[in-house]
Amino acid sequence: MSGETLHLTAAPADLRRAAELLRAGELVAIPTETVYGLAADALNGRAVRKIFEAKGRPMDNPLIVHIADIKDWAALVTHIPEKARALAAAYWPGPLTMILPHAPCIPDEVSAGLATVAVRFPSHPVAQSVIRLTGRPLAAPSANRSGIPSPTTAAHVLADMEGRIAAVVDGGPCAVGVESTVVDLSGETPRLLRPGGVTLEMLEAVAGPVDVDEAVTHALREGAAAASPGMKYKHYAPAAHVVLVKGSPAAYAAYVNRRGAAFPGRVTAMCFDGEESALTVPFVTYGRREDGTDQAHRLFDALRRLDELGAEEVYAACPPEDGVGLAVYNRMLRASGFEVVDADEPAG
Ligand code: TXA
Ligand code: MG
């Protein structure tokens, strides 16, 4: 569509308006605890098609279906295995998406022609209310233009989608800040396709051993098929050229300052809180070095701010890879197009 985008609040009358628009086959951006989603009636293929147009998203990238009552899951899939039930009991509602073979009601636009469907029960009260008021499951990818950082505020959504969607519901900033954990439960062993707020450690505590898809921490090999189609695209990328820098805080600062001296006015740092004082170049911060939860919460805003600053060359401090840090590391690998240097190496 092209026209005016309604700015709605979380007041009951506004949520009813959002639900009416969704039932009429329109697109409405809604807050979730992870990131803002661009929602459409998941059972209406024509409405879902508009999501791909508004985002500029390739049609072969399937969507997550959102529910607000665990009982609604059964109608969307062929069968719910025991491990999936256990994970739902432990972590739903919350930032966990589970993939299972889909029922016939799922339109091809949602599954991108795959035999499976991804389902999530978000914990955000506004997302839950809109789903319930609509009376349908909602398909929703992150509400950004394809390829750039996901939106964690209504302002981010409007920067990308004003005039392209019917409405946005402003529910304030998102608590988690990175997209949900995606786990494929259609095979013998659960497989982690995208790390998020429900960590690998949390999954294994409930479901036993979990395979980690190679694409979580590695670029897809030329010609290889993606378990999760979204992983083959460049993602989360600001306009700047981003390099991820491993190494101690001191080695990171020395590396960035050397680049800054070599290319005056061209270099921006993306560093952890408190580490900016050692830098001689402009910077954005994205949380404390040892706090993956804080980094996740601030990551996408920091990436968007790099664009606002007009950054050209960005050197980002690499997050630790444990806990929620794995989700931050995964997004930063994609933001940098897998360009990683080690500042502790002598040649750095
Ligand atoms: O937190 C989230 O998950 C947010 C909020 C709005 O819920 N949504 C989100 O959607 O991040 P999206 O479309 O940006 O990312 C969904 C990811 C993509 O990488 C997609 O390829 C993958 O999940 N996916 C969806 N359905 C799949 C399926 N049937 N098999 C494999 N991967 C699937
Ligand atoms: Mg996305």
GROMACS .gro file of C-alpha atoms and ligand atoms in nm:
model
  382
    1MET     CA    1   0.000   0.000   0.000
    2SER     CA    2   0.101   0.358  -0.012
    3GLY     CA    3  -0.088   0.604   0.204
    4GLU     CA    4  -0.106   0.719   0.558
    5THR     CA    5   0.020   0.499   0.841
    6LEU     CA    6  -0.193   0.525   1.156
    7HIS     CA    7   0.005   0.581   1.477
    8LEU     CA    8  -0.175   0.376   1.741
    9THR     CA    9  -0.114   0.346   2.115
   10ALA     CA   10  -0.167   0.050   2.347
   11ALA     CA   11  -0.505   0.191   2.462
   12PRO     CA   12  -0.793  -0.061   2.426
   13ALA     CA   13  -0.971   0.133   2.147
   14ASP     CA   14  -0.647   0.150   1.947
   15LEU     CA   15  -0.585  -0.222   1.988
   16ARG     CA   16  -0.938  -0.292   1.862
   17ARG     CA   17  -0.864  -0.070   1.560
   18ALA     CA   18  -0.542  -0.266   1.495
   19ALA     CA   19  -0.736  -0.593   1.508
   20GLU     CA   20  -1.002  -0.461   1.266
   21LEU     CA   21  -0.732  -0.364   1.017
   22LEU     CA   22  -0.571  -0.708   1.049
   23ARG     CA   23  -0.904  -0.885   0.998
   24ALA     CA   24  -0.952  -0.672   0.684
   25GLY     CA   25  -0.623  -0.805   0.545
   26GLU     CA   26  -0.408  -0.499   0.622
   27LEU     CA   27  -0.056  -0.485   0.772
   28VAL     CA   28  -0.004  -0.361   1.129
   29ALA     CA   29   0.333  -0.337   1.306
   30ILE     CA   30   0.311  -0.454   1.668
   31PRO     CA   31   0.554  -0.463   1.960
   32THR     CA   32   0.677  -0.796   2.092
   33GLU     CA   33   0.926  -0.862   2.371
   34THR     CA   34   1.199  -0.929   2.108
   35VAL     CA   35   1.157  -0.677   1.825
   36TYR     CA   36   0.863  -0.511   1.648
   37GLY     CA   37   0.681  -0.745   1.410
   38LEU     CA   38   0.503  -0.662   1.085
   39ALA     CA   39   0.180  -0.855   1.128
   40ALA     CA   40  -0.082  -0.992   0.889
   41ASP     CA   41  -0.357  -1.254   0.923
   42ALA     CA   42  -0.152  -1.575   0.891
   43LEU     CA   43  -0.440  -1.767   0.733
   44ASN     CA   44  -0.493  -1.507   0.457
   45GLY     CA   45  -0.232  -1.563   0.183
   46ARG     CA   46  -0.314  -1.233   0.009
   47ALA     CA   47  -0.262  -1.035   0.328
   48VAL     CA   48   0.066  -1.220   0.397
   49ARG     CA   49   0.190  -1.140   0.046
   50LYS     CA   50   0.176  -0.768   0.134
   51ILE     CA   51   0.437  -0.827   0.405
   52PHE     CA   52   0.692  -0.933   0.144
   53GLU     CA   53   0.611  -0.626  -0.069
   54ALA     CA   54   0.637  -0.380   0.222
   55LYS     CA   55   0.968  -0.525   0.345
   56GLY     CA   56   1.123  -0.599   0.007
   57ARG     CA   57   1.166  -0.953   0.141
   58PRO     CA   58   1.248  -1.247  -0.089
   59MET     CA   59   0.940  -1.473  -0.121
   60ASP     CA   60   1.148  -1.784  -0.037
   61ASN     CA   61   1.200  -1.668   0.324
   62PRO     CA   62   0.922  -1.814   0.545
   63LEU     CA   63   0.745  -1.629   0.828
   64ILE     CA   64   0.683  -1.701   1.196
   65VAL     CA   65   0.318  -1.751   1.301
   66HIS     CA   66   0.228  -1.591   1.635
   67ILE     CA   67  -0.036  -1.730   1.872
   68ALA     CA   68  -0.167  -1.608   2.207
   69ASP     CA   69  -0.296  -1.935   2.347
   70ILE     CA   70  -0.098  -2.259   2.351
   71LYS     CA   71  -0.415  -2.445   2.245
   72ASP     CA   72  -0.402  -2.273   1.905
   73TRP     CA   73  -0.072  -2.444   1.818
   74ALA     CA   74  -0.224  -2.785   1.741
   75ALA     CA   75  -0.429  -2.656   1.446
   76LEU     CA   76  -0.117  -2.518   1.273
   77VAL     CA   77   0.102  -2.830   1.282
   78THR     CA   78   0.059  -3.201   1.210
   79HIS     CA   79   0.189  -3.327   1.544
   80ILE     CA   80   0.354  -3.184   1.858
   81PRO     CA   81   0.640  -3.407   1.983
   82GLU     CA   82   0.718  -3.443   2.354
   83LYS     CA   83   1.031  -3.223   2.345
   84ALA     CA   84   0.836  -2.942   2.180
   85ARG     CA   85   0.568  -2.967   2.447
   86ALA     CA   86   0.832  -2.952   2.720
   87LEU     CA   87   0.998  -2.646   2.565
   88ALA     CA   88   0.661  -2.472   2.533
   89ALA     CA   89   0.580  -2.547   2.897
   90ALA     CA   90   0.916  -2.403   3.005
   91TYR     CA   91   0.955  -2.098   2.780
   92TRP     CA   92   0.618  -1.995   2.634
   93PRO     CA   93   0.505  -1.727   2.630
   94GLY     CA   94   0.850  -1.592   2.543
   95PRO     CA   95   1.126  -1.544   2.286
   96LEU     CA   96   1.124  -1.900   2.147
   97THR     CA   97   1.009  -2.011   1.800
   98MET     CA   98   0.956  -2.379   1.720
   99ILE     CA   99   0.948  -2.536   1.374
  100LEU     CA  100   0.730  -2.841   1.300
  101PRO     CA  101   0.560  -2.992   0.993
  102HIS     CA  102   0.264  -2.770   0.906
  103ALA     CA  103  -0.108  -2.841   0.875
  104PRO     CA  104  -0.290  -2.777   0.543
  105CYS     CA  105  -0.432  -2.443   0.670
  106ILE     CA  106  -0.090  -2.271   0.641
  107PRO     CA  107  -0.073  -2.070   0.316
  108ASP     CA  108   0.233  -2.116   0.090
  109GLU     CA  109   0.317  -1.748   0.145
  110VAL     CA  110   0.381  -1.823   0.515
  111SER     CA  111   0.581  -2.144   0.473
  112ALA     CA  112   0.753  -2.029   0.151
  113GLY     CA  113   0.656  -2.368   0.014
  114LEU     CA  114   0.842  -2.562   0.288
  115ALA     CA  115   0.677  -2.859   0.464
  116THR     CA  116   0.720  -2.688   0.802
  117VAL     CA  117   0.594  -2.381   0.990
  118ALA     CA  118   0.758  -2.171   1.262
  119VAL     CA  119   0.530  -2.088   1.561
  120ARG     CA  120   0.585  -1.852   1.852
  121PHE     CA  121   0.378  -1.744   2.155
  122PRO     CA  122   0.508  -1.397   2.243
  123SER     CA  123   0.499  -1.270   2.602
  124HIS     CA  124   0.438  -0.902   2.521
  125PRO     CA  125   0.089  -0.810   2.649
  126VAL     CA  126   0.019  -0.583   2.350
  127ALA     CA  127   0.110  -0.857   2.102
  128GLN     CA  128  -0.111  -1.101   2.292
  129SER     CA  129  -0.405  -0.858   2.298
  130VAL     CA  130  -0.385  -0.784   1.927
  131ILE     CA  131  -0.370  -1.157   1.840
  132ARG     CA  132  -0.670  -1.232   2.066
  133LEU     CA  133  -0.874  -0.937   1.940
  134THR     CA  134  -0.801  -1.034   1.579
  135GLY     CA  135  -0.909  -1.389   1.654
  136ARG     CA  136  -0.651  -1.531   1.413
  137PRO     CA  137  -0.286  -1.634   1.430
  138LEU     CA  138  -0.062  -1.356   1.297
  139ALA     CA  139   0.231  -1.402   1.060
  140ALA     CA  140   0.499  -1.148   1.148
  141PRO     CA  141   0.860  -1.099   1.049
  142SER     CA  142   1.067  -0.822   1.203
  143ALA     CA  143   0.919  -0.488   1.087
  144ASN     CA  144   1.233  -0.357   0.914
  145ARG     CA  145   1.310  -0.317   0.544
  146SER     CA  146   1.479  -0.641   0.441
  147GLY     CA  147   1.854  -0.655   0.516
  148ILE     CA  148   1.881  -0.378   0.774
  149PRO     CA  149   1.867  -0.393   1.156
  150SER     CA  150   1.540  -0.505   1.318
  151PRO     CA  151   1.328  -0.234   1.485
  152THR     CA  152   1.316  -0.218   1.864
  153THR     CA  153   1.107   0.101   1.887
  154ALA     CA  154   0.802   0.236   1.702
  155ALA     CA  155   1.026   0.515   1.569
  156HIS     CA  156   1.252   0.254   1.404
  157VAL     CA  157   0.944   0.098   1.243
  158LEU     CA  158   0.824   0.432   1.107
  159ALA     CA  159   1.169   0.517   0.970
  160ASP     CA  160   1.138   0.206   0.751
  161MET     CA  161   0.763   0.162   0.697
  162GLU     CA  162   0.582   0.500   0.716
  163GLY     CA  163   0.339   0.513   0.424
  164ARG     CA  164   0.388   0.143   0.342
  165ILE     CA  165   0.168  -0.015   0.614
  166ALA     CA  166  -0.177   0.056   0.759
  167ALA     CA  167  -0.068   0.117   1.121
  168VAL     CA  168   0.193   0.081   1.391
  169VAL     CA  169   0.107   0.016   1.755
  170ASP     CA  170   0.355   0.192   1.986
  171GLY     CA  171   0.425  -0.029   2.288
  172GLY     CA  172   0.754   0.134   2.387
  173PRO     CA  173   1.101  -0.017   2.343
  174CYS     CA  174   1.138  -0.396   2.322
  175ALA     CA  175   1.279  -0.566   2.632
  176VAL     CA  176   1.495  -0.841   2.475
  177GLY     CA  177   1.612  -0.648   2.171
  178VAL     CA  178   1.710  -0.939   1.942
  179GLU     CA  179   1.477  -1.175   1.757
  180SER     CA  180   1.352  -1.499   1.911
  181THR     CA  181   1.550  -1.821   1.934
  182VAL     CA  182   1.450  -2.047   1.641
  183VAL     CA  183   1.462  -2.425   1.696
  184ASP     CA  184   1.371  -2.691   1.442
  185LEU     CA  185   1.188  -2.979   1.613
  186SER     CA  186   1.089  -3.164   1.296
  187GLY     CA  187   1.382  -3.408   1.317
  188GLU     CA  188   1.517  -3.654   1.579
  189THR     CA  189   1.740  -3.403   1.759
  190PRO     CA  190   1.634  -3.039   1.808
  191ARG     CA  191   1.841  -2.804   1.592
  192LEU     CA  192   1.917  -2.443   1.681
  193LEU     CA  193   1.879  -2.230   1.368
  194ARG     CA  194   1.894  -1.883   1.525
  195PRO     CA  195   2.015  -1.801   1.878
  196GLY     CA  196   1.809  -1.557   2.086
  197GLY     CA  197   1.684  -1.475   2.434
  198VAL     CA  198   1.615  -1.842   2.518
  199THR     CA  199   1.977  -1.960   2.523
  200LEU     CA  200   2.126  -2.291   2.403
  201GLU     CA  201   2.193  -2.374   2.768
  202MET     CA  202   1.823  -2.316   2.850
  203LEU     CA  203   1.709  -2.535   2.558
  204GLU     CA  204   1.938  -2.823   2.656
  205ALA     CA  205   1.829  -2.805   3.019
  206VAL     CA  206   1.475  -2.896   2.906
  207ALA     CA  207   1.513  -3.090   2.579
  208GLY     CA  208   1.852  -3.260   2.615
  209PRO     CA  209   2.123  -3.229   2.348
  210VAL     CA  210   2.056  -2.968   2.078
  211ASP     CA  211   2.246  -2.951   1.747
  212VAL     CA  212   2.368  -2.606   1.651
  213ASP     CA  213   2.326  -2.536   1.283
  214GLU     CA  214   2.653  -2.441   1.118
  215ALA     CA  215   2.499  -2.118   0.988
  216VAL     CA  216   2.469  -1.983   1.346
  217THR     CA  217   2.840  -1.897   1.354
  218HIS     CA  218   2.961  -1.954   0.997
  219ALA     CA  219   2.895  -1.806   0.656
  220LEU     CA  220   2.702  -2.043   0.435
  221ARG     CA  221   2.933  -2.223   0.192
  222GLU     CA  222   2.882  -2.136  -0.174
  223GLY     CA  223   2.592  -2.345  -0.306
  224ALA     CA  224   2.496  -2.497   0.034
  225ALA     CA  225   2.123  -2.514   0.123
  226ALA     CA  226   2.015  -2.308   0.426
  227ALA     CA  227   1.822  -2.490   0.700
  228SER     CA  228   1.668  -2.151   0.771
  229PRO     CA  229   1.632  -1.954   0.448
  230GLY     CA  230   1.675  -1.623   0.635
  231MET     CA  231   2.034  -1.716   0.715
  232LYS     CA  232   2.156  -1.696   0.359
  233TYR     CA  233   2.089  -1.325   0.327
  234LYS     CA  234   2.309  -1.039   0.445
  235HIS     CA  235   2.137  -0.903   0.750
  236TYR     CA  236   2.131  -0.640   1.019
  237ALA     CA  237   2.375  -0.433   0.816
  238PRO     CA  238   2.412  -0.059   0.852
  239ALA     CA  239   2.525   0.134   0.544
  240ALA     CA  240   2.881   0.140   0.683
  241HIS     CA  241   3.145  -0.125   0.624
  242VAL     CA  242   3.157  -0.318   0.955
  243VAL     CA  243   3.452  -0.523   1.082
  244LEU     CA  244   3.419  -0.735   1.397
  245VAL     CA  245   3.731  -0.712   1.617
  246LYS     CA  246   3.821  -0.992   1.861
  247GLY     CA  247   4.069  -0.945   2.145
  248SER     CA  248   4.116  -0.785   2.486
  249PRO     CA  249   3.980  -0.434   2.554
  250ALA     CA  250   4.334  -0.290   2.533
  251ALA     CA  251   4.411  -0.468   2.205
  252TYR     CA  252   4.076  -0.355   2.063
  253ALA     CA  253   4.138   0.010   2.153
  254ALA     CA  254   4.492   0.002   2.012
  255TYR     CA  255   4.367  -0.154   1.689
  256VAL     CA  256   4.084   0.096   1.641
  257ASN     CA  257   4.304   0.396   1.725
  258ARG     CA  258   4.565   0.276   1.471
  259ARG     CA  259   4.297   0.254   1.202
  260GLY     CA  260   4.167   0.597   1.303
  261ALA     CA  261   4.515   0.748   1.266
  262ALA     CA  262   4.562   0.582   0.927
  263PHE     CA  263   4.223   0.697   0.792
  264PRO     CA  264   4.144   1.030   0.961
  265GLY     CA  265   3.772   1.112   0.984
  266ARG     CA  266   3.664   0.775   0.836
  267VAL     CA  267   3.663   0.542   1.138
  268THR     CA  268   3.388   0.488   1.399
  269ALA     CA  269   3.406   0.245   1.692
  270MET     CA  270   3.120   0.028   1.821
  271CYS     CA  271   3.243  -0.058   2.168
  272PHE     CA  272   3.130  -0.174   2.509
  273ASP     CA  273   3.025   0.065   2.787
  274GLY     CA  274   3.318   0.219   2.970
  275GLU     CA  275   3.572   0.125   2.702
  276GLU     CA  276   3.518   0.443   2.498
  277SER     CA  277   3.759   0.645   2.713
  278ALA     CA  278   4.055   0.461   2.555
  279LEU     CA  279   3.944   0.557   2.202
  280THR     CA  280   4.053   0.851   1.985
  281VAL     CA  281   3.771   0.807   1.727
  282PRO     CA  282   3.392   0.868   1.742
  283PHE     CA  283   3.198   0.578   1.894
  284VAL     CA  284   2.863   0.423   1.979
  285THR     CA  285   2.838   0.189   2.277
  286TYR     CA  286   2.626  -0.125   2.303
  287GLY     CA  287   2.624  -0.249   2.661
  288ARG     CA  288   2.873  -0.388   2.907
  289ARG     CA  289   3.132  -0.638   2.775
  290GLU     CA  290   3.029  -0.917   3.014
  291ASP     CA  291   2.652  -0.862   2.986
  292GLY     CA  292   2.499  -1.028   2.678
  293THR     CA  293   2.146  -0.935   2.788
  294ASP     CA  294   2.236  -0.566   2.797
  295GLN     CA  295   2.414  -0.592   2.458
  296ALA     CA  296   2.111  -0.763   2.301
  297HIS     CA  297   1.884  -0.491   2.434
  298ARG     CA  298   2.093  -0.213   2.275
  299LEU     CA  299   2.237  -0.380   1.965
  300PHE     CA  300   1.996  -0.275   1.691
  301ASP     CA  301   1.964   0.083   1.813
  302ALA     CA  302   2.345   0.109   1.809
  303LEU     CA  303   2.358  -0.026   1.452
  304ARG     CA  304   2.096   0.226   1.342
  305ARG     CA  305   2.282   0.509   1.516
  306LEU     CA  306   2.592   0.432   1.309
  307ASP     CA  307   2.389   0.528   1.003
  308GLU     CA  308   2.266   0.846   1.169
  309LEU     CA  309   2.629   0.939   1.239
  310GLY     CA  310   2.716   0.876   0.873
  311ALA     CA  311   2.977   0.617   0.976
  312GLU     CA  312   3.186   0.478   0.688
  313GLU     CA  313   3.426   0.227   0.850
  314VAL     CA  314   3.306   0.066   1.172
  315TYR     CA  315   3.523  -0.144   1.402
  316ALA     CA  316   3.298  -0.330   1.645
  317ALA     CA  317   3.420  -0.500   1.962
  318CYS     CA  318   3.333  -0.871   1.945
  319PRO     CA  319   3.094  -0.999   2.217
  320PRO     CA  320   3.161  -1.315   2.421
  321GLU     CA  321   2.975  -1.613   2.271
  322ASP     CA  322   2.805  -1.767   2.575
  323GLY     CA  323   2.445  -1.728   2.692
  324VAL     CA  324   2.255  -1.447   2.518
  325GLY     CA  325   2.598  -1.338   2.387
  326LEU     CA  326   2.568  -1.609   2.120
  327ALA     CA  327   2.266  -1.425   1.977
  328VAL     CA  328   2.456  -1.094   1.977
  329TYR     CA  329   2.762  -1.260   1.817
  330ASN     CA  330   2.539  -1.420   1.549
  331ARG     CA  331   2.383  -1.081   1.457
  332MET     CA  332   2.721  -0.904   1.456
  333LEU     CA  333   2.872  -1.171   1.228
  334ARG     CA  334   2.595  -1.098   0.979
  335ALA     CA  335   2.618  -0.720   1.023
  336SER     CA  336   2.988  -0.750   0.935
  337GLY     CA  337   2.937  -0.995   0.649
  338PHE     CA  338   3.160  -1.234   0.853
  339GLU     CA  339   3.459  -0.999   0.837
  340VAL     CA  340   3.641  -1.073   1.164
  341VAL     CA  341   3.994  -0.972   1.270
  342ASP     CA  342   4.187  -1.064   1.586
  343ALA     CA  343   4.349  -0.761   1.749
  344ASP     CA  344   4.552  -0.988   1.978
  345GLU     CA  345   4.742  -1.128   1.677
  346PRO     CA  346   5.072  -0.948   1.625
  347ALA     CA  347   4.991  -0.857   1.262
  348GLY     CA  348   4.648  -0.712   1.366
  349TXA     O1  349   1.144  -1.243   1.756
  349TXA     C1  350   1.106  -1.277   1.645
  349TXA     O2  351   1.116  -1.392   1.604
  349TXA     C2  352   1.046  -1.169   1.554
  349TXA     C3  353   0.917  -1.123   1.621
  349TXA     C4  354   0.841  -1.025   1.536
  349TXA     O3  355   0.839  -1.232   1.657
  349TXA     N1  356   1.023  -1.219   1.422
  349TXA     C5  357   1.125  -1.244   1.336
  349TXA     O4  358   1.086  -1.287   1.212
  349TXA     O5  359   1.242  -1.229   1.365
  349TXA     P1  360   1.184  -1.289   1.086
  349TXA     O6  361   1.096  -1.323   0.971
  349TXA     O7  362   1.258  -1.162   1.079
  349TXA     O8  363   1.279  -1.411   1.113
  349TXA     C6  364   1.229  -1.544   1.105
  349TXA     C7  365   1.340  -1.640   1.080
  349TXA     C8  366   1.397  -1.627   0.941
  349TXA     O9  367   1.538  -1.648   0.945
  349TXA     C9  368   1.327  -1.742   0.866
  349TXA    O10  369   1.403  -1.788   0.756
  349TXA    C10  370   1.314  -1.846   0.976
  349TXA    O11  371   1.288  -1.773   1.094
  349TXA     N2  372   1.203  -1.939   0.950
  349TXA    C11  373   1.071  -1.913   0.950
  349TXA     N3  374   0.999  -2.022   0.919
  349TXA    C12  375   1.087  -2.121   0.899
  349TXA    C13  376   1.077  -2.260   0.863
  349TXA     N4  377   0.958  -2.318   0.841
  349TXA     N5  378   1.192  -2.331   0.851
  349TXA    C14  379   1.313  -2.273   0.873
  349TXA     N6  380   1.330  -2.143   0.908
  349TXA    C15  381   1.219  -2.068   0.919
  350MG      MG  382   1.409  -1.024   1.033
   0.00000   0.00000   0.00000
